[in-house]
CSV table of C-alpha atoms and ligand atoms in Angstrom, one decimal:
chain,number,residue,atom,x,y,z
A,1,MET,CA,-43.6,-15.0,13.5
A,2,GLN,CA,-41.8,-17.2,11.0
A,3,ASN,CA,-39.2,-15.2,9.0
A,4,PRO,CA,-39.8,-15.9,5.3
A,5,LEU,CA,-36.1,-15.3,4.6
A,6,ASN,CA,-33.4,-17.6,5.7
A,7,ILE,CA,-31.6,-15.2,7.9
A,8,ASP,CA,-29.2,-17.7,9.5
A,9,LYS,CA,-26.2,-16.4,7.6
A,10,LEU,CA,-26.7,-12.9,9.2
A,11,PHE,CA,-26.4,-14.6,12.6
A,12,GLU,CA,-23.3,-16.6,11.9
A,13,PRO,CA,-20.3,-15.6,14.0
A,14,LEU,CA,-17.1,-14.3,12.4
A,15,GLU,CA,-13.5,-14.2,13.6
A,16,LEU,CA,-12.3,-10.7,12.6
A,17,SER,CA,-8.9,-11.5,14.1
A,18,PRO,CA,-7.8,-14.1,16.7
A,19,GLN,CA,-8.5,-11.6,19.5
A,20,LEU,CA,-11.9,-10.5,18.0
A,21,GLN,CA,-14.9,-12.8,17.6
A,22,LEU,CA,-18.0,-11.2,16.3
A,23,LYS,CA,-21.3,-12.7,17.3
A,24,ASN,CA,-23.1,-11.9,14.1
A,25,ARG,CA,-22.6,-10.3,10.6
A,26,ILE,CA,-24.4,-7.1,11.4
A,27,VAL,CA,-22.2,-4.0,11.8
A,28,MET,CA,-23.5,-0.7,13.0
A,29,ALA,CA,-22.2,1.8,10.5
A,30,PRO,CA,-20.4,5.0,11.6
A,31,LEU,CA,-23.0,7.7,12.1
A,32,THR,CA,-22.1,11.3,13.0
A,33,ARG,CA,-24.6,12.6,15.5
A,34,SER,CA,-23.0,15.9,16.6
A,35,MET,CA,-24.0,15.2,20.2
A,36,ALA,CA,-20.7,15.7,21.9
A,37,ASP,CA,-20.3,18.6,24.4
A,38,ASP,CA,-18.7,21.9,23.5
A,39,GLU,CA,-15.3,20.5,24.4
A,40,LEU,CA,-16.0,17.7,21.9
A,41,VAL,CA,-16.2,15.2,24.8
A,42,PRO,CA,-18.6,12.2,24.5
A,43,THR,CA,-21.5,12.4,26.9
A,44,GLU,CA,-23.3,9.9,29.1
A,45,ALA,CA,-26.2,9.9,26.6
A,46,MET,CA,-23.9,8.8,23.9
A,47,ALA,CA,-22.6,6.0,26.1
A,48,ASP,CA,-26.2,4.8,26.6
A,49,TYR,CA,-27.0,5.2,22.9
A,50,TYR,CA,-24.1,2.9,21.9
A,51,ALA,CA,-24.8,0.4,24.7
A,52,ARG,CA,-28.4,0.0,23.4
A,53,ARG,CA,-26.9,-1.1,20.1
A,54,ALA,CA,-24.4,-3.7,21.5
A,55,ASP,CA,-26.3,-6.6,19.9
A,56,ALA,CA,-24.6,-5.7,16.6
A,57,GLY,CA,-21.6,-8.0,15.8
A,58,LEU,CA,-19.5,-4.8,15.7
A,59,ILE,CA,-20.2,-1.1,16.3
A,60,ILE,CA,-18.2,1.4,14.4
A,61,SER,CA,-18.2,4.7,16.3
A,62,GLU,CA,-19.3,8.0,14.7
A,63,ALA,CA,-16.4,9.7,13.0
A,64,THR,CA,-14.1,10.9,15.8
A,65,LEU,CA,-11.5,13.7,15.5
A,66,ILE,CA,-7.8,12.8,15.7
A,67,ALA,CA,-7.3,16.5,16.7
A,68,GLN,CA,-9.4,19.6,16.9
A,69,GLU,CA,-7.8,20.8,13.7
A,70,GLY,CA,-9.6,17.9,11.9
A,71,GLN,CA,-13.1,19.4,12.9
A,72,GLY,CA,-15.6,20.2,10.2
A,73,TYR,CA,-19.0,19.8,11.9
A,74,PRO,CA,-20.3,21.1,15.3
A,75,ASN,CA,-20.1,18.9,18.4
A,76,THR,CA,-18.3,15.9,16.8
A,77,PRO,CA,-16.3,14.0,19.4
A,78,GLY,CA,-12.6,13.8,19.5
A,79,ILE,CA,-10.1,11.3,20.9
A,80,TYR,CA,-7.1,13.5,21.6
A,81,SER,CA,-7.7,14.9,25.2
A,82,SER,CA,-7.6,12.9,28.4
A,83,GLN,CA,-11.1,13.9,29.2
A,84,GLN,CA,-12.3,12.5,25.8
A,85,ILE,CA,-10.4,9.3,26.4
A,86,SER,CA,-12.0,8.8,29.8
A,87,GLN,CA,-15.5,9.5,28.6
A,88,TRP,CA,-15.0,7.1,25.6
A,89,GLN,CA,-14.0,4.5,28.3
A,90,LYS,CA,-17.6,4.7,29.6
A,91,VAL,CA,-18.8,4.1,26.0
A,92,THR,CA,-16.6,1.1,25.5
A,93,GLN,CA,-17.4,-0.3,28.9
A,94,GLY,CA,-21.1,0.0,28.3
A,95,VAL,CA,-20.8,-1.9,25.0
A,96,HIS,CA,-18.5,-4.6,26.4
A,97,ALA,CA,-20.8,-5.1,29.4
A,98,LYS,CA,-23.5,-6.1,27.0
A,99,GLY,CA,-21.2,-8.4,25.0
A,100,GLY,CA,-20.6,-6.0,22.1
A,101,LYS,CA,-17.5,-4.9,20.2
A,102,ILE,CA,-16.7,-1.4,19.1
A,103,PHE,CA,-14.1,0.3,16.8
A,104,SER,CA,-13.3,4.0,16.8
A,105,GLN,CA,-13.5,5.7,13.4
A,106,LEU,CA,-10.6,8.1,13.1
A,107,TRP,CA,-11.3,11.3,11.2
A,108,HIS,CA,-9.8,14.4,9.8
A,109,THR,CA,-12.1,16.4,7.5
A,110,GLY,CA,-9.4,18.3,5.6
A,111,LYS,CA,-11.1,20.9,3.5
A,112,ALA,CA,-14.6,19.7,4.4
A,113,SER,CA,-14.3,22.3,7.1
A,114,HIS,CA,-14.4,26.1,7.7
A,115,SER,CA,-12.3,28.7,9.3
A,116,ILE,CA,-14.9,29.0,12.1
A,117,TYR,CA,-13.4,25.7,13.4
A,118,HIS,CA,-9.8,27.0,13.1
A,119,ASP,CA,-9.8,30.4,14.9
A,120,GLY,CA,-10.2,32.2,11.6
A,121,GLU,CA,-7.5,30.2,9.7
A,122,GLN,CA,-8.3,28.4,6.5
A,123,PRO,CA,-8.8,24.6,6.7
A,124,MET,CA,-6.1,22.6,4.9
A,125,ALA,CA,-6.1,20.0,2.2
A,126,PRO,CA,-3.9,18.4,-0.5
A,127,SER,CA,-4.7,21.2,-3.0
A,128,ALA,CA,-6.3,24.6,-3.0
A,129,VAL,CA,-9.7,23.5,-4.4
A,130,ALA,CA,-12.8,24.3,-2.3
A,131,VAL,CA,-15.6,21.9,-1.7
A,132,GLU,CA,-18.7,23.2,-3.6
A,133,GLY,CA,-21.7,24.4,-1.6
A,134,ARG,CA,-22.6,25.0,2.0
A,135,VAL,CA,-21.1,23.9,5.2
A,136,PRO,CA,-23.6,21.4,6.7
A,137,ARG,CA,-25.3,21.9,10.1
A,138,VAL,CA,-24.3,25.6,10.3
A,139,LYS,CA,-26.5,28.4,8.9
A,140,ASP,CA,-25.5,30.4,5.8
A,141,LEU,CA,-21.8,29.3,5.6
A,142,TYR,CA,-20.1,28.3,2.3
A,143,TYR,CA,-16.9,26.2,2.0
A,144,GLU,CA,-13.7,28.1,1.6
A,145,THR,CA,-10.6,27.5,-0.5
A,146,PRO,CA,-8.2,25.5,1.7
A,147,ARG,CA,-4.5,26.1,2.1
A,148,VAL,CA,-2.2,23.5,0.6
A,149,MET,CA,-0.7,21.0,3.1
A,150,THR,CA,3.1,21.2,3.4
A,151,GLN,CA,5.3,18.2,4.0
A,152,GLU,CA,5.4,19.3,7.6
A,153,ASP,CA,1.6,19.3,7.8
A,154,ILE,CA,1.5,15.8,6.3
A,155,ASP,CA,4.1,14.4,8.8
A,156,ARG,CA,2.3,16.1,11.7
A,157,VAL,CA,-1.1,14.7,10.7
A,158,ILE,CA,0.3,11.2,10.3
A,159,GLY,CA,1.6,11.6,13.9
A,160,LEU,CA,-1.9,12.6,15.0
A,161,TYR,CA,-3.4,9.4,13.5
A,162,VAL,CA,-0.9,7.4,15.4
A,163,LYS,CA,-1.6,9.1,18.7
A,164,ALA,CA,-5.3,8.8,18.2
A,165,ALA,CA,-5.1,5.1,17.4
A,166,GLU,CA,-3.1,4.6,20.7
A,167,ASN,CA,-5.7,6.7,22.5
A,168,ALA,CA,-8.5,4.6,21.1
A,169,LEU,CA,-7.0,1.4,22.5
A,170,GLU,CA,-6.4,3.2,25.8
A,171,ALA,CA,-10.1,4.1,25.8
A,172,GLY,CA,-11.0,0.4,25.5
A,173,PHE,CA,-11.9,0.3,21.8
A,174,ASP,CA,-11.4,-3.1,20.2
A,175,GLY,CA,-9.8,-1.5,17.2
A,176,VAL,CA,-9.8,1.5,14.9
A,177,GLU,CA,-11.2,2.3,11.5
A,178,LEU,CA,-9.4,4.8,9.4
A,179,HIS,CA,-11.9,7.1,7.7
A,180,GLY,CA,-10.6,7.0,4.2
A,181,ALA,CA,-14.0,7.6,2.6
A,182,ASN,CA,-16.6,10.3,1.7
A,183,GLY,CA,-14.3,13.1,0.6
A,184,TYR,CA,-12.5,13.7,3.9
A,185,LEU,CA,-8.8,14.2,4.2
A,186,ILE,CA,-7.4,10.7,3.3
A,187,ASP,CA,-10.0,10.5,0.4
A,188,GLN,CA,-9.0,14.0,-0.8
A,189,PHE,CA,-5.5,12.6,-1.6
A,190,LEU,CA,-7.1,9.7,-3.6
A,191,HIS,CA,-9.1,11.7,-6.1
A,192,TRP,CA,-8.0,13.8,-9.0
A,193,ASP,CA,-10.5,16.6,-8.3
A,194,SER,CA,-9.1,17.3,-4.9
A,195,ASN,CA,-5.5,16.3,-5.4
A,196,ARG,CA,-3.7,18.4,-8.0
A,197,ARG,CA,-0.2,18.2,-6.4
A,198,ASP,CA,2.9,17.9,-8.4
A,199,ASP,CA,5.1,16.5,-5.6
A,200,GLN,CA,5.5,12.9,-4.3
A,201,TYR,CA,1.8,13.0,-3.2
A,202,GLY,CA,0.2,13.8,-6.6
A,203,GLY,CA,0.2,13.4,-10.3
A,204,ASN,CA,-0.1,9.6,-10.5
A,205,SER,CA,-1.8,6.7,-8.7
A,206,GLU,CA,1.3,5.7,-6.7
A,207,ASN,CA,1.8,9.2,-5.4
A,208,MET,CA,-1.9,9.8,-4.7
A,209,ALA,CA,-2.0,6.7,-2.6
A,210,ARG,CA,1.2,7.6,-0.7
A,211,PHE,CA,-0.5,9.5,2.2
A,212,LEU,CA,-2.9,6.6,2.8
A,213,PHE,CA,-0.1,4.1,2.9
A,214,GLN,CA,2.0,6.4,5.2
A,215,VAL,CA,-0.9,6.6,7.6
A,216,LEU,CA,-1.4,2.9,7.5
A,217,ASP,CA,2.3,2.1,7.9
A,218,ALA,CA,2.6,4.5,10.9
A,219,VAL,CA,-0.6,3.2,12.6
A,220,THR,CA,0.1,-0.5,12.1
A,221,ALA,CA,3.6,0.1,13.5
A,222,VAL,CA,2.1,0.9,16.9
A,223,ILE,CA,-1.1,-1.2,17.1
A,224,PRO,CA,-1.7,-4.6,15.6
A,225,ALA,CA,-2.7,-4.4,11.9
A,226,ASN,CA,-5.5,-6.9,12.5
A,227,LEU,CA,-7.2,-4.3,14.8
A,228,VAL,CA,-7.1,-1.7,12.1
A,229,GLY,CA,-9.9,-1.4,9.5
A,230,LEU,CA,-10.2,1.0,6.6
A,231,ARG,CA,-13.2,2.7,5.0
A,232,LEU,CA,-12.9,3.6,1.4
A,233,SER,CA,-15.2,5.1,-1.2
A,234,PRO,CA,-13.8,4.4,-4.6
A,235,TYR,CA,-16.9,5.8,-6.2
A,236,ALA,CA,-18.9,8.0,-3.8
A,237,TYR,CA,-18.8,11.6,-4.8
A,238,PHE,CA,-19.6,13.3,-1.5
A,239,ASN,CA,-17.6,16.5,-1.3
A,240,LEU,CA,-15.8,15.7,-4.6
A,241,LYS,CA,-16.3,15.8,-8.3
A,242,PRO,CA,-16.0,12.6,-10.3
A,243,ASP,CA,-13.0,12.0,-12.6
A,244,ASN,CA,-12.5,8.8,-14.7
A,245,ARG,CA,-8.9,8.7,-13.7
A,246,ASP,CA,-9.9,7.9,-10.1
A,247,LYS,CA,-10.5,4.2,-10.9
A,248,ALA,CA,-6.8,3.7,-11.7
A,249,VAL,CA,-5.9,5.0,-8.2
A,250,PHE,CA,-8.1,2.4,-6.6
A,251,ASP,CA,-7.0,-0.4,-9.0
A,252,TYR,CA,-3.5,0.4,-7.8
A,253,LEU,CA,-4.0,0.7,-4.1
A,254,LEU,CA,-6.6,-2.0,-3.3
A,255,PRO,CA,-4.4,-5.0,-4.1
A,256,LEU,CA,-1.6,-3.5,-2.1
A,257,LEU,CA,-3.8,-3.4,1.0
A,258,ASN,CA,-3.6,-7.3,1.0
A,259,ARG,CA,-0.1,-7.2,2.4
A,260,TYR,CA,-1.1,-5.5,5.7
A,261,GLY,CA,-3.4,-8.1,7.3
A,262,LEU,CA,-5.9,-5.5,8.3
A,263,ALA,CA,-9.1,-6.2,10.2
A,264,TYR,CA,-11.2,-5.3,7.2
A,265,ILE,CA,-11.9,-3.0,4.3
A,266,HIS,CA,-15.3,-1.2,4.5
A,267,THR,CA,-17.3,0.2,1.6
A,268,GLY,CA,-18.3,3.8,2.2
A,269,MET,CA,-21.4,4.3,0.1
A,270,PHE,CA,-24.8,5.8,0.6
A,271,LYS,CA,-26.2,3.4,-2.0
A,272,ASP,CA,-24.1,0.4,-2.9
A,273,ARG,CA,-25.3,0.0,-6.5
A,274,LYS,CA,-23.8,-1.1,-9.8
A,275,ILE,CA,-21.4,1.6,-11.1
A,276,ASP,CA,-21.0,1.5,-14.9
A,277,LEU,CA,-17.3,2.4,-14.8
A,278,LEU,CA,-16.6,-0.4,-12.4
A,279,GLU,CA,-19.0,-2.9,-14.0
A,280,CYS,CA,-20.2,-4.0,-10.6
A,281,THR,CA,-21.1,-2.6,-7.2
A,282,VAL,CA,-18.4,-0.8,-5.2
A,283,THR,CA,-18.3,-3.7,-2.7
A,284,GLN,CA,-17.9,-6.3,-5.5
A,285,TYR,CA,-15.1,-4.1,-6.9
A,286,ILE,CA,-13.3,-4.1,-3.5
A,287,ARG,CA,-13.8,-7.8,-3.2
A,288,LYS,CA,-12.3,-8.4,-6.6
A,289,HIS,CA,-9.0,-6.8,-5.5
A,290,TYR,CA,-9.0,-7.5,-1.8
A,291,GLN,CA,-8.8,-11.0,-0.2
A,292,GLY,CA,-9.4,-10.1,3.4
A,293,THR,CA,-12.7,-9.3,5.3
A,294,VAL,CA,-15.0,-6.9,3.5
A,295,ILE,CA,-17.8,-4.9,5.0
A,296,ALA,CA,-20.6,-3.8,2.6
A,297,SER,CA,-22.6,-0.8,3.3
A,298,GLY,CA,-25.1,1.6,1.6
A,299,GLY,CA,-28.8,1.1,1.5
A,300,TYR,CA,-28.8,-2.6,2.7
A,301,GLU,CA,-32.1,-4.2,3.8
A,302,VAL,CA,-32.3,-7.7,5.2
A,303,LYS,CA,-32.9,-9.3,1.8
A,304,SER,CA,-30.0,-7.6,0.0
A,305,ALA,CA,-27.8,-8.2,3.0
A,306,MET,CA,-28.6,-11.9,2.8
A,307,GLN,CA,-27.9,-12.0,-0.9
A,308,THR,CA,-24.6,-10.2,-0.5
A,309,LEU,CA,-23.4,-12.6,2.1
A,310,GLU,CA,-24.7,-15.6,0.2
A,311,GLN,CA,-22.9,-14.5,-3.0
A,312,ALA,CA,-19.8,-13.9,-0.8
A,313,ASP,CA,-19.5,-10.4,-2.1
A,314,ALA,CA,-18.9,-9.3,1.5
A,315,ASP,CA,-18.4,-10.9,5.0
A,316,LEU,CA,-20.3,-8.3,7.0
A,317,ILE,CA,-23.0,-5.8,6.3
A,318,ALA,CA,-23.0,-2.3,7.9
A,319,ILE,CA,-26.3,-0.8,8.6
A,320,GLY,CA,-26.6,3.0,9.1
A,321,ARG,CA,-29.9,4.8,9.0
A,322,PRO,CA,-32.0,1.9,10.2
A,323,PHE,CA,-29.8,1.7,13.3
A,324,ILE,CA,-30.6,5.3,14.1
A,325,ALA,CA,-34.3,4.6,13.9
A,326,ASN,CA,-34.2,1.2,15.6
A,327,SER,CA,-31.9,0.8,18.6
A,328,ASP,CA,-33.1,-2.9,18.7
A,329,TYR,CA,-32.4,-3.4,15.0
A,330,VAL,CA,-30.7,-6.8,15.5
A,331,GLU,CA,-33.6,-8.2,17.7
A,332,LYS,CA,-36.2,-6.9,15.3
A,333,VAL,CA,-34.5,-8.6,12.3
A,334,GLN,CA,-34.0,-11.8,14.2
A,335,GLN,CA,-37.6,-11.9,15.3
A,336,ASN,CA,-39.0,-10.6,12.0
A,337,LYS,CA,-40.6,-7.6,13.6
A,338,PRO,CA,-41.3,-4.5,11.6
A,339,LEU,CA,-38.6,-1.8,11.5
A,340,THR,CA,-39.4,1.8,12.3
A,341,PRO,CA,-38.6,3.8,9.2
A,342,TYR,CA,-35.8,6.3,9.4
A,343,THR,CA,-36.6,10.0,9.1
A,344,GLU,CA,-34.1,13.0,9.2
A,345,ASP,CA,-35.9,14.5,12.2
A,346,MET,CA,-34.6,11.5,14.3
A,347,LEU,CA,-31.2,13.1,14.1
A,348,ALA,CA,-32.3,15.6,16.8
A,349,THR,CA,-32.5,12.9,19.5
A,350,LEU,CA,-30.2,10.0,20.6
A,351,TYR,CA,-32.8,7.3,20.9
B,1,FMN,C1,-26.7,10.9,9.8
B,1,FMN,C2,-25.6,10.2,9.1
B,1,FMN,C3,-24.3,10.3,9.6
B,1,FMN,C4,-23.2,9.6,9.0
B,1,FMN,N1,-21.9,9.7,9.6
B,1,FMN,C5,-20.9,9.0,9.1
B,1,FMN,C6,-19.6,9.0,9.7
B,1,FMN,O1,-19.4,9.6,10.7
B,1,FMN,N2,-18.7,8.3,9.1
B,1,FMN,C7,-18.9,7.6,7.9
B,1,FMN,O2,-17.9,6.9,7.5
B,1,FMN,N3,-20.1,7.5,7.4
B,1,FMN,C8,-21.1,8.2,7.9
B,1,FMN,N4,-22.3,8.1,7.3
B,1,FMN,C9,-22.6,7.1,6.3
B,1,FMN,C10,-23.1,5.8,6.9
B,1,FMN,O3,-22.1,5.2,7.6
B,1,FMN,C11,-23.6,4.8,5.8
B,1,FMN,O4,-22.5,4.5,5.0
B,1,FMN,C12,-24.8,5.3,5.0
B,1,FMN,O5,-25.7,5.9,5.9
B,1,FMN,C13,-25.4,4.2,4.1
B,1,FMN,O6,-25.9,3.2,4.9
B,1,FMN,P1,-27.5,3.0,5.2
B,1,FMN,O7,-28.2,3.1,3.9
B,1,FMN,O8,-27.5,1.7,6.0
B,1,FMN,O9,-27.8,4.2,6.1
B,1,FMN,C14,-23.4,8.8,7.9
B,1,FMN,C15,-24.7,8.7,7.4
B,1,FMN,C16,-25.8,9.4,8.0
B,1,FMN,C17,-27.2,9.2,7.4
């Protein structure tokens, strides 16, 4: 069937870095599936699931724990044990065998966690402010007030990011994405609601961005910066309460990201819409401040993806839920075949 939209732009290749050529502009967004085994090791079924989606220009793995202490959901995979690394090798080999590329999304949930994941100890965070509401995917549990991270904790966690980035390359990933979005640990430092510190990590934009830059400096000291991506959500209030002062933090940090030569910056939004405070969409806001490669995400359909690429608001489009529902998403778009709509009950199975 003739596609009524000119989708050529979605199928143009892109050089993410000299060692990384992407065959199209479609990125599979990171999608937590909670399907790792009880040791948080990726399974064969996960390897098959990712390999089925290798037509994407780039796959970003589900959020992956830099250490068990970063856990906040059941059965999320890690990348800190040798068993996890060797199982991830099966995943990356499967994707590479079908001509795909895959990054590992590195994750620490901070206070979006519960003492059930920490042998009864409180989770930790920049400040002692609990996430409101219930712990997802576990029955009848509410979030707890976290303990405040000490300088020692901060230094140790930076070391965990470095080790996890090295492990990811050992596991055959083409690069890593630091999960700095959606109210998890890095993002908790970047927002006034969750960061009430009065030391060098809080109280003003420069201090609030310090942890992010220390992680970036440490990771890019051991692996090439152009293999490191970063996901940010300047205006996605998942696990956090909004505060108008947050914008100044992102106004400060986004231009400074230009000096790293990163692989990309990736919008972390569920719906990438116009935000009054920013006077544009979050992706347009990132683009305004950041000159490198930008990945848009959040509710994109083929038409809006095309428009975003044509307007040069982003270079790549990440697709989340439609990729859960359609392992052959890329082929269907290319051939103008109807997509299977996403429903939440699909989360129970790795299609
Ligand atoms: C089931 C599910 C799991 C998700 N897991 C992650 C994750 O692990 N890391 C992350 O950064 N975003 C995660 N997200 C957000 C997606 O990456 C994406 O930004 C969001 O779904 C919006 O894109 P879409 O409208 O194309 O689905 C998740 C979303 C869903 C629906």
